[in-house]
Amino acid sequence: MLYTISQRFYFDAAHTLQREIETVGSRRIHGHTYHAEVSVSGPRDPENGMVLDLGFLRLRLEGVREQLDHHFLDEVPNLGIPTLENLCTFIATQLADIRPPVSRVRVWRDAIGDACVLDVP
């Protein structure tokens, strides 16, 4: 059997964005509350009954959160242009060594209804 577990976190951050529409507001420094959910899929370990200890996943996500929370995303190393897509990729990359591996990353902004999902092959 294959199980999927997940853990959520949030962070507040500012950024700018060069766009073809909504250019005035996007080009100015502005901020959002972002939410992220990371999922890990795999078999249940017969000894402990877990795919991955959620405490371990929470600890790793806190490290990712520290890199993003109350930061200017334009300046976060290895993030690139601060899009939802790049945030998904950044989070997945920061957790690339977790076993079983990350299977999905979702980043969204409740206030404006935007979301992005990265399904990791």
Short mmCIF file of N, CA, C and O in Angstrom, two decimals:
data_model
loop_
_atom_site.label_atom_id
_atom_site.label_comp_id
_atom_site.label_asym_id
_atom_site.label_seq_id
_atom_site.Cartn_x
_atom_site.Cartn_y
_atom_site.Cartn_z
N MET A 1 0.83 -1.18 0.00
CA MET A 1 0.00 0.00 0.00
C MET A 1 0.88 1.25 0.00
O MET A 1 1.93 1.26 0.62
N LEU A 2 0.37 2.26 -0.67
CA LEU A 2 1.08 3.54 -0.74
C LEU A 2 0.28 4.57 0.05
O LEU A 2 -0.91 4.74 -0.15
N TYR A 3 0.96 5.27 0.95
CA TYR A 3 0.35 6.29 1.78
C TYR A 3 0.94 7.65 1.43
O TYR A 3 2.09 7.73 1.00
N THR A 4 0.17 8.70 1.64
CA THR A 4 0.66 10.06 1.47
C THR A 4 0.39 10.82 2.76
O THR A 4 -0.76 10.87 3.22
N ILE A 5 1.44 11.40 3.33
CA ILE A 5 1.30 12.24 4.51
C ILE A 5 1.68 13.66 4.10
O ILE A 5 2.40 13.87 3.11
N SER A 6 1.19 14.63 4.84
CA SER A 6 1.51 16.01 4.48
C SER A 6 1.59 16.88 5.72
O SER A 6 1.06 16.53 6.78
N GLN A 7 2.27 17.99 5.56
CA GLN A 7 2.42 18.97 6.62
C GLN A 7 2.35 20.35 5.99
O GLN A 7 2.89 20.57 4.91
N ARG A 8 1.68 21.28 6.67
CA ARG A 8 1.53 22.64 6.17
C ARG A 8 2.34 23.62 7.01
O ARG A 8 2.59 23.38 8.19
N PHE A 9 2.70 24.73 6.38
CA PHE A 9 3.29 25.85 7.08
C PHE A 9 2.92 27.12 6.33
O PHE A 9 2.37 27.06 5.24
N TYR A 10 3.18 28.25 6.94
CA TYR A 10 2.91 29.51 6.27
C TYR A 10 4.08 30.45 6.49
O TYR A 10 4.90 30.24 7.39
N PHE A 11 4.15 31.48 5.66
CA PHE A 11 5.17 32.50 5.83
C PHE A 11 4.66 33.80 5.22
O PHE A 11 3.84 33.80 4.31
N ASP A 12 5.13 34.88 5.78
CA ASP A 12 4.82 36.22 5.26
C ASP A 12 6.08 36.74 4.59
O ASP A 12 7.18 36.64 5.16
N ALA A 13 5.92 37.27 3.38
CA ALA A 13 7.09 37.74 2.65
C ALA A 13 6.68 38.81 1.65
O ALA A 13 5.53 38.90 1.24
N ALA A 14 7.67 39.60 1.26
CA ALA A 14 7.47 40.65 0.25
C ALA A 14 8.23 40.28 -1.02
O ALA A 14 9.17 39.48 -0.99
N HIS A 15 7.79 40.88 -2.12
CA HIS A 15 8.48 40.66 -3.39
C HIS A 15 8.03 41.71 -4.40
O HIS A 15 7.13 42.51 -4.14
N THR A 16 8.68 41.70 -5.53
CA THR A 16 8.23 42.45 -6.70
C THR A 16 8.07 41.44 -7.82
O THR A 16 8.55 40.32 -7.73
N LEU A 17 7.38 41.85 -8.88
CA LEU A 17 7.20 40.94 -10.01
C LEU A 17 6.99 41.76 -11.27
O LEU A 17 6.15 42.66 -11.30
N GLN A 18 7.77 41.45 -12.29
CA GLN A 18 7.62 42.09 -13.59
C GLN A 18 6.56 41.31 -14.36
O GLN A 18 6.75 40.13 -14.65
N ARG A 19 5.44 41.97 -14.67
CA ARG A 19 4.32 41.29 -15.34
C ARG A 19 3.82 42.15 -16.50
O ARG A 19 4.10 43.33 -16.57
N GLU A 20 3.04 41.52 -17.34
CA GLU A 20 2.43 42.24 -18.45
C GLU A 20 1.11 42.89 -18.04
O GLU A 20 0.67 43.85 -18.68
N ILE A 21 0.47 42.38 -16.99
CA ILE A 21 -0.76 42.97 -16.48
C ILE A 21 -0.55 43.29 -15.01
O ILE A 21 0.38 42.80 -14.38
N GLU A 22 -1.42 44.10 -14.45
CA GLU A 22 -1.29 44.53 -13.05
C GLU A 22 0.12 45.02 -12.77
O GLU A 22 0.69 44.75 -11.70
N THR A 23 0.69 45.74 -13.72
CA THR A 23 2.11 46.10 -13.63
C THR A 23 2.42 47.08 -12.51
O THR A 23 3.45 46.96 -11.86
N VAL A 24 1.55 48.05 -12.26
CA VAL A 24 1.86 49.07 -11.26
C VAL A 24 2.00 48.43 -9.88
O VAL A 24 3.00 48.62 -9.18
N GLY A 25 1.00 47.67 -9.45
CA GLY A 25 1.05 47.05 -8.13
C GLY A 25 2.09 45.95 -8.02
O GLY A 25 2.73 45.80 -6.98
N SER A 26 2.30 45.20 -9.08
CA SER A 26 3.23 44.08 -9.03
C SER A 26 4.69 44.54 -8.99
O SER A 26 5.53 43.89 -8.37
N ARG A 27 5.00 45.63 -9.66
CA ARG A 27 6.38 46.10 -9.71
C ARG A 27 6.82 46.77 -8.41
O ARG A 27 8.00 46.83 -8.12
N ARG A 28 5.85 47.28 -7.64
CA ARG A 28 6.19 47.85 -6.33
C ARG A 28 6.42 46.71 -5.35
O ARG A 28 5.86 45.62 -5.49
N ILE A 29 7.21 46.97 -4.33
CA ILE A 29 7.37 45.97 -3.27
C ILE A 29 6.02 45.81 -2.56
O ILE A 29 5.40 46.80 -2.16
N HIS A 30 5.58 44.58 -2.47
CA HIS A 30 4.32 44.27 -1.80
C HIS A 30 4.45 42.90 -1.15
O HIS A 30 5.38 42.15 -1.44
N GLY A 31 3.54 42.58 -0.25
CA GLY A 31 3.67 41.33 0.48
C GLY A 31 2.42 40.48 0.47
O GLY A 31 1.33 40.94 0.11
N HIS A 32 2.61 39.24 0.86
CA HIS A 32 1.53 38.26 0.93
C HIS A 32 1.77 37.35 2.13
O HIS A 32 2.90 37.17 2.58
N THR A 33 0.71 36.72 2.58
CA THR A 33 0.83 35.56 3.45
C THR A 33 0.70 34.35 2.54
O THR A 33 -0.30 34.18 1.84
N TYR A 34 1.74 33.55 2.50
CA TYR A 34 1.78 32.34 1.69
C TYR A 34 1.53 31.13 2.59
O TYR A 34 1.95 31.11 3.75
N HIS A 35 0.89 30.13 2.04
CA HIS A 35 0.70 28.86 2.71
C HIS A 35 1.36 27.80 1.83
O HIS A 35 1.35 27.91 0.60
N ALA A 36 1.93 26.80 2.46
CA ALA A 36 2.57 25.72 1.71
C ALA A 36 2.22 24.40 2.37
O ALA A 36 2.08 24.31 3.59
N GLU A 37 2.08 23.39 1.53
CA GLU A 37 1.84 22.03 2.01
C GLU A 37 2.80 21.10 1.28
O GLU A 37 2.88 21.15 0.04
N VAL A 38 3.51 20.30 2.04
CA VAL A 38 4.46 19.35 1.47
C VAL A 38 3.95 17.94 1.76
O VAL A 38 3.61 17.62 2.91
N SER A 39 3.92 17.11 0.71
CA SER A 39 3.46 15.73 0.85
C SER A 39 4.59 14.77 0.55
O SER A 39 5.44 15.03 -0.31
N VAL A 40 4.58 13.67 1.27
CA VAL A 40 5.54 12.59 1.08
C VAL A 40 4.74 11.31 0.91
O VAL A 40 3.83 11.04 1.70
N SER A 41 5.06 10.55 -0.13
CA SER A 41 4.33 9.30 -0.40
C SER A 41 5.28 8.11 -0.31
O SER A 41 6.43 8.19 -0.74
N GLY A 42 4.76 7.02 0.22
CA GLY A 42 5.56 5.81 0.30
C GLY A 42 4.85 4.75 1.09
O GLY A 42 3.74 4.96 1.60
N PRO A 43 5.50 3.62 1.25
CA PRO A 43 4.91 2.55 2.05
C PRO A 43 5.06 2.86 3.55
O PRO A 43 5.92 3.64 3.95
N ARG A 44 4.24 2.26 4.33
CA ARG A 44 4.31 2.38 5.79
C ARG A 44 5.42 1.47 6.29
O ARG A 44 5.52 0.31 5.90
N ASP A 45 6.30 2.01 7.13
CA ASP A 45 7.36 1.20 7.75
C ASP A 45 6.70 0.22 8.72
O ASP A 45 5.97 0.63 9.62
N PRO A 46 6.92 -1.08 8.55
CA PRO A 46 6.24 -2.05 9.41
C PRO A 46 6.67 -1.96 10.88
O PRO A 46 5.91 -2.34 11.77
N GLU A 47 7.86 -1.41 11.15
CA GLU A 47 8.32 -1.32 12.53
C GLU A 47 7.69 -0.18 13.30
O GLU A 47 7.36 -0.32 14.48
N ASN A 48 7.52 1.00 12.65
CA ASN A 48 6.97 2.14 13.38
C ASN A 48 5.60 2.59 12.86
O ASN A 48 4.99 3.49 13.42
N GLY A 49 5.12 1.99 11.77
CA GLY A 49 3.80 2.31 11.23
C GLY A 49 3.72 3.63 10.48
O GLY A 49 2.62 4.07 10.15
N MET A 50 4.86 4.26 10.20
CA MET A 50 4.86 5.57 9.56
C MET A 50 5.54 5.55 8.20
O MET A 50 6.49 4.79 7.99
N VAL A 51 5.06 6.42 7.31
CA VAL A 51 5.78 6.67 6.06
C VAL A 51 7.04 7.46 6.38
O VAL A 51 8.14 7.15 5.93
N LEU A 52 6.86 8.50 7.20
CA LEU A 52 7.94 9.36 7.67
C LEU A 52 7.44 10.00 8.95
O LEU A 52 6.27 10.39 9.04
N ASP A 53 8.29 10.12 9.92
CA ASP A 53 7.90 10.76 11.17
C ASP A 53 7.55 12.22 10.89
O ASP A 53 8.39 12.98 10.40
N LEU A 54 6.30 12.61 11.14
CA LEU A 54 5.86 13.98 10.88
C LEU A 54 6.65 15.00 11.70
O LEU A 54 6.80 16.15 11.29
N GLY A 55 7.18 14.60 12.84
CA GLY A 55 8.03 15.49 13.62
C GLY A 55 9.30 15.85 12.85
O GLY A 55 9.75 17.00 12.88
N PHE A 56 9.87 14.88 12.15
CA PHE A 56 11.04 15.14 11.31
C PHE A 56 10.68 16.07 10.17
O PHE A 56 11.42 17.03 9.88
N LEU A 57 9.54 15.84 9.53
CA LEU A 57 9.12 16.70 8.43
C LEU A 57 8.86 18.12 8.93
O LEU A 57 9.29 19.09 8.30
N ARG A 58 8.22 18.28 10.07
CA ARG A 58 7.98 19.61 10.65
C ARG A 58 9.30 20.34 10.92
O ARG A 58 9.42 21.54 10.66
N LEU A 59 10.28 19.62 11.43
CA LEU A 59 11.59 20.21 11.71
C LEU A 59 12.25 20.71 10.43
O LEU A 59 12.77 21.83 10.38
N ARG A 60 12.19 19.92 9.38
CA ARG A 60 12.78 20.32 8.10
C ARG A 60 12.03 21.51 7.50
O ARG A 60 12.63 22.41 6.92
N LEU A 61 10.70 21.51 7.63
CA LEU A 61 9.91 22.61 7.08
C LEU A 61 10.17 23.90 7.84
O LEU A 61 10.12 24.98 7.26
N GLU A 62 10.47 23.82 9.11
CA GLU A 62 10.82 25.02 9.87
C GLU A 62 12.09 25.65 9.29
O GLU A 62 12.21 26.87 9.21
N GLY A 63 13.04 24.82 8.87
CA GLY A 63 14.25 25.33 8.23
C GLY A 63 13.95 26.03 6.92
O GLY A 63 14.56 27.07 6.61
N VAL A 64 13.04 25.50 6.15
CA VAL A 64 12.63 26.14 4.90
C VAL A 64 11.90 27.45 5.21
O VAL A 64 12.16 28.49 4.59
N ARG A 65 11.00 27.40 6.17
CA ARG A 65 10.23 28.58 6.55
C ARG A 65 11.16 29.72 6.97
O ARG A 65 10.93 30.88 6.61
N GLU A 66 12.20 29.41 7.72
CA GLU A 66 13.14 30.44 8.16
C GLU A 66 13.81 31.16 7.00
O GLU A 66 14.17 32.33 7.12
N GLN A 67 13.98 30.47 5.89
CA GLN A 67 14.60 31.10 4.71
C GLN A 67 13.65 32.04 3.98
O GLN A 67 14.09 32.87 3.19
N LEU A 68 12.35 31.89 4.21
CA LEU A 68 11.34 32.65 3.47
C LEU A 68 10.58 33.66 4.32
O LEU A 68 10.23 34.74 3.84
N ASP A 69 10.30 33.33 5.56
CA ASP A 69 9.43 34.16 6.40
C ASP A 69 10.06 35.51 6.70
O ASP A 69 11.20 35.60 7.16
N HIS A 70 9.28 36.58 6.42
CA HIS A 70 9.70 37.96 6.63
C HIS A 70 10.99 38.29 5.88
O HIS A 70 11.85 39.01 6.39
N HIS A 71 11.10 37.74 4.68
CA HIS A 71 12.22 38.05 3.79
C HIS A 71 11.69 38.71 2.53
O HIS A 71 10.51 38.57 2.18
N PHE A 72 12.58 39.39 1.84
CA PHE A 72 12.30 39.95 0.51
C PHE A 72 12.64 38.84 -0.48
O PHE A 72 13.81 38.52 -0.69
N LEU A 73 11.63 38.21 -1.06
CA LEU A 73 11.82 37.01 -1.87
C LEU A 73 12.73 37.24 -3.08
O LEU A 73 13.41 36.32 -3.52
N ASP A 74 12.77 38.46 -3.58
CA ASP A 74 13.65 38.77 -4.71
C ASP A 74 15.11 38.48 -4.38
O ASP A 74 15.93 38.30 -5.28
N GLU A 75 15.45 38.46 -3.10
CA GLU A 75 16.84 38.30 -2.66
C GLU A 75 17.15 36.94 -2.04
O GLU A 75 18.26 36.71 -1.57
N VAL A 76 16.19 36.03 -2.02
CA VAL A 76 16.43 34.71 -1.44
C VAL A 76 17.31 33.90 -2.40
O VAL A 76 16.93 33.69 -3.56
N PRO A 77 18.48 33.45 -1.94
CA PRO A 77 19.37 32.68 -2.82
C PRO A 77 18.68 31.43 -3.37
O PRO A 77 17.97 30.72 -2.66
N ASN A 78 18.88 31.18 -4.64
CA ASN A 78 18.40 30.00 -5.36
C ASN A 78 16.89 29.94 -5.56
O ASN A 78 16.37 28.92 -6.00
N LEU A 79 16.18 31.03 -5.27
CA LEU A 79 14.73 31.05 -5.52
C LEU A 79 14.43 31.47 -6.95
O LEU A 79 13.55 30.92 -7.58
N GLY A 80 15.16 32.45 -7.45
CA GLY A 80 14.86 32.98 -8.78
C GLY A 80 13.73 33.99 -8.68
O GLY A 80 13.47 34.56 -7.62
N ILE A 81 13.05 34.19 -9.78
CA ILE A 81 11.91 35.11 -9.81
C ILE A 81 10.86 34.59 -8.83
O ILE A 81 10.50 33.41 -8.87
N PRO A 82 10.37 35.43 -7.92
CA PRO A 82 9.49 34.95 -6.85
C PRO A 82 8.06 34.65 -7.29
O PRO A 82 7.11 35.31 -6.88
N THR A 83 7.90 33.65 -8.13
CA THR A 83 6.59 33.19 -8.57
C THR A 83 6.14 32.02 -7.71
O THR A 83 6.96 31.39 -7.02
N LEU A 84 4.87 31.69 -7.75
CA LEU A 84 4.39 30.52 -7.03
C LEU A 84 5.09 29.26 -7.52
O LEU A 84 5.43 28.37 -6.73
N GLU A 85 5.31 29.19 -8.82
CA GLU A 85 5.99 28.02 -9.40
C GLU A 85 7.40 27.87 -8.84
O GLU A 85 7.82 26.77 -8.46
N ASN A 86 8.13 28.99 -8.78
CA ASN A 86 9.50 28.92 -8.25
C ASN A 86 9.52 28.65 -6.76
O ASN A 86 10.46 28.01 -6.26
N LEU A 87 8.51 29.12 -6.03
CA LEU A 87 8.44 28.79 -4.61
C LEU A 87 8.23 27.28 -4.42
O LEU A 87 8.86 26.67 -3.55
N CYS A 88 7.37 26.67 -5.22
CA CYS A 88 7.18 25.21 -5.15
C CYS A 88 8.50 24.49 -5.40
O CYS A 88 8.88 23.57 -4.67
N THR A 89 9.20 24.90 -6.45
CA THR A 89 10.47 24.26 -6.80
C THR A 89 11.50 24.47 -5.70
O THR A 89 12.23 23.54 -5.34
N PHE A 90 11.58 25.68 -5.16
CA PHE A 90 12.52 25.98 -4.09
C PHE A 90 12.29 25.07 -2.89
O PHE A 90 13.23 24.48 -2.34
N ILE A 91 11.04 24.94 -2.47
CA ILE A 91 10.71 24.11 -1.32
C ILE A 91 11.08 22.65 -1.59
O ILE A 91 11.70 21.99 -0.76
N ALA A 92 10.71 22.14 -2.75
CA ALA A 92 11.04 20.75 -3.11
C ALA A 92 12.54 20.54 -3.12
O ALA A 92 13.04 19.51 -2.63
N THR A 93 13.29 21.48 -3.65
CA THR A 93 14.75 21.36 -3.73
C THR A 93 15.37 21.35 -2.33
O THR A 93 16.32 20.60 -2.07
N GLN A 94 14.84 22.17 -1.44
CA GLN A 94 15.37 22.22 -0.07
C GLN A 94 15.16 20.90 0.67
O GLN A 94 15.87 20.61 1.64
N LEU A 95 14.21 20.11 0.22
CA LEU A 95 13.87 18.85 0.88
C LEU A 95 14.25 17.64 0.04
O LEU A 95 13.76 16.53 0.28
N ALA A 96 15.13 17.82 -0.92
CA ALA A 96 15.45 16.76 -1.89
C ALA A 96 16.04 15.50 -1.26
O ALA A 96 15.97 14.43 -1.84
N ASP A 97 16.60 15.61 -0.07
CA ASP A 97 17.25 14.46 0.56
C ASP A 97 16.33 13.65 1.48
O ASP A 97 16.73 12.63 2.02
N ILE A 98 15.10 14.07 1.64
CA ILE A 98 14.15 13.33 2.49
C ILE A 98 13.81 12.00 1.83
O ILE A 98 13.59 11.93 0.63
N ARG A 99 13.73 10.95 2.66
CA ARG A 99 13.34 9.63 2.17
C ARG A 99 12.23 9.09 3.03
O ARG A 99 12.36 9.08 4.24
N PRO A 100 11.12 8.63 2.42
CA PRO A 100 10.82 8.69 1.01
C PRO A 100 10.76 10.15 0.54
O PRO A 100 10.55 11.06 1.33
N PRO A 101 10.95 10.35 -0.77
CA PRO A 101 11.04 11.72 -1.28
C PRO A 101 9.71 12.48 -1.28
O PRO A 101 8.64 11.88 -1.25
N VAL A 102 9.84 13.78 -1.34
CA VAL A 102 8.67 14.65 -1.46
C VAL A 102 7.94 14.30 -2.75
O VAL A 102 8.55 14.14 -3.80
N SER A 103 6.63 14.15 -2.67
CA SER A 103 5.84 13.80 -3.85
C SER A 103 5.02 14.97 -4.39
O SER A 103 4.64 14.98 -5.56
N ARG A 104 4.76 15.96 -3.53
CA ARG A 104 3.95 17.09 -3.96
C ARG A 104 4.25 18.29 -3.08
O ARG A 104 4.43 18.14 -1.87
N VAL A 105 4.27 19.46 -3.71
CA VAL A 105 4.37 20.72 -2.99
C VAL A 105 3.27 21.63 -3.53
O VAL A 105 3.11 21.78 -4.74
N ARG A 106 2.52 22.20 -2.61
CA ARG A 106 1.47 23.15 -2.98
C ARG A 106 1.75 24.45 -2.26
O ARG A 106 2.03 24.45 -1.06
N VAL A 107 1.70 25.57 -2.99
CA VAL A 107 1.86 26.90 -2.42
C VAL A 107 0.65 27.71 -2.85
O VAL A 107 0.27 27.70 -4.02
N TRP A 108 0.05 28.45 -1.88
CA TRP A 108 -1.12 29.24 -2.22
C TRP A 108 -1.19 30.49 -1.37
O TRP A 108 -0.52 30.60 -0.35
N ARG A 109 -2.02 31.42 -1.85
CA ARG A 109 -2.30 32.67 -1.14
C ARG A 109 -3.80 32.77 -0.99
O ARG A 109 -4.51 33.07 -1.96
N ASP A 110 -4.29 32.50 0.21
CA ASP A 110 -5.74 32.51 0.47
C ASP A 110 -6.39 33.84 0.13
O ASP A 110 -7.49 33.88 -0.42
N ALA A 111 -5.73 34.93 0.46
CA ALA A 111 -6.34 36.26 0.33
C ALA A 111 -6.75 36.58 -1.10
O ALA A 111 -7.73 37.28 -1.32
N ILE A 112 -6.02 36.05 -2.09
CA ILE A 112 -6.36 36.37 -3.48
C ILE A 112 -6.69 35.12 -4.30
O ILE A 112 -6.96 35.23 -5.49
N GLY A 113 -6.64 33.97 -3.67
CA GLY A 113 -7.10 32.74 -4.34
C GLY A 113 -6.14 32.09 -5.31
O GLY A 113 -6.53 31.23 -6.07
N ASP A 114 -4.87 32.49 -5.29
CA ASP A 114 -3.87 31.90 -6.19
C ASP A 114 -3.27 30.64 -5.60
O ASP A 114 -3.10 30.55 -4.38
N ALA A 115 -2.92 29.69 -6.45
CA ALA A 115 -2.28 28.47 -5.98
C ALA A 115 -1.45 27.84 -7.09
O ALA A 115 -1.70 28.07 -8.26
N CYS A 116 -0.46 27.06 -6.67
CA CYS A 116 0.34 26.29 -7.60
C CYS A 116 0.64 24.94 -6.94
O CYS A 116 0.90 24.88 -5.73
N VAL A 117 0.60 23.89 -7.74
CA VAL A 117 0.93 22.54 -7.26
C VAL A 117 2.04 21.98 -8.12
O VAL A 117 1.99 22.04 -9.35
N LEU A 118 3.07 21.47 -7.44
CA LEU A 118 4.17 20.78 -8.11
C LEU A 118 4.07 19.32 -7.74
O LEU A 118 4.20 18.96 -6.56
N ASP A 119 3.80 18.45 -8.71
CA ASP A 119 3.84 17.01 -8.50
C ASP A 119 5.25 16.55 -8.88
O ASP A 119 5.66 16.71 -10.03
N VAL A 120 5.96 16.00 -7.90
CA VAL A 120 7.34 15.60 -8.12
C VAL A 120 7.34 14.16 -8.61
O VAL A 120 6.81 13.28 -7.94
N PRO A 121 7.93 13.93 -9.79
CA PRO A 121 7.92 12.55 -10.33
C PRO A 121 8.79 11.60 -9.52
O PRO A 121 9.68 11.97 -8.85
#
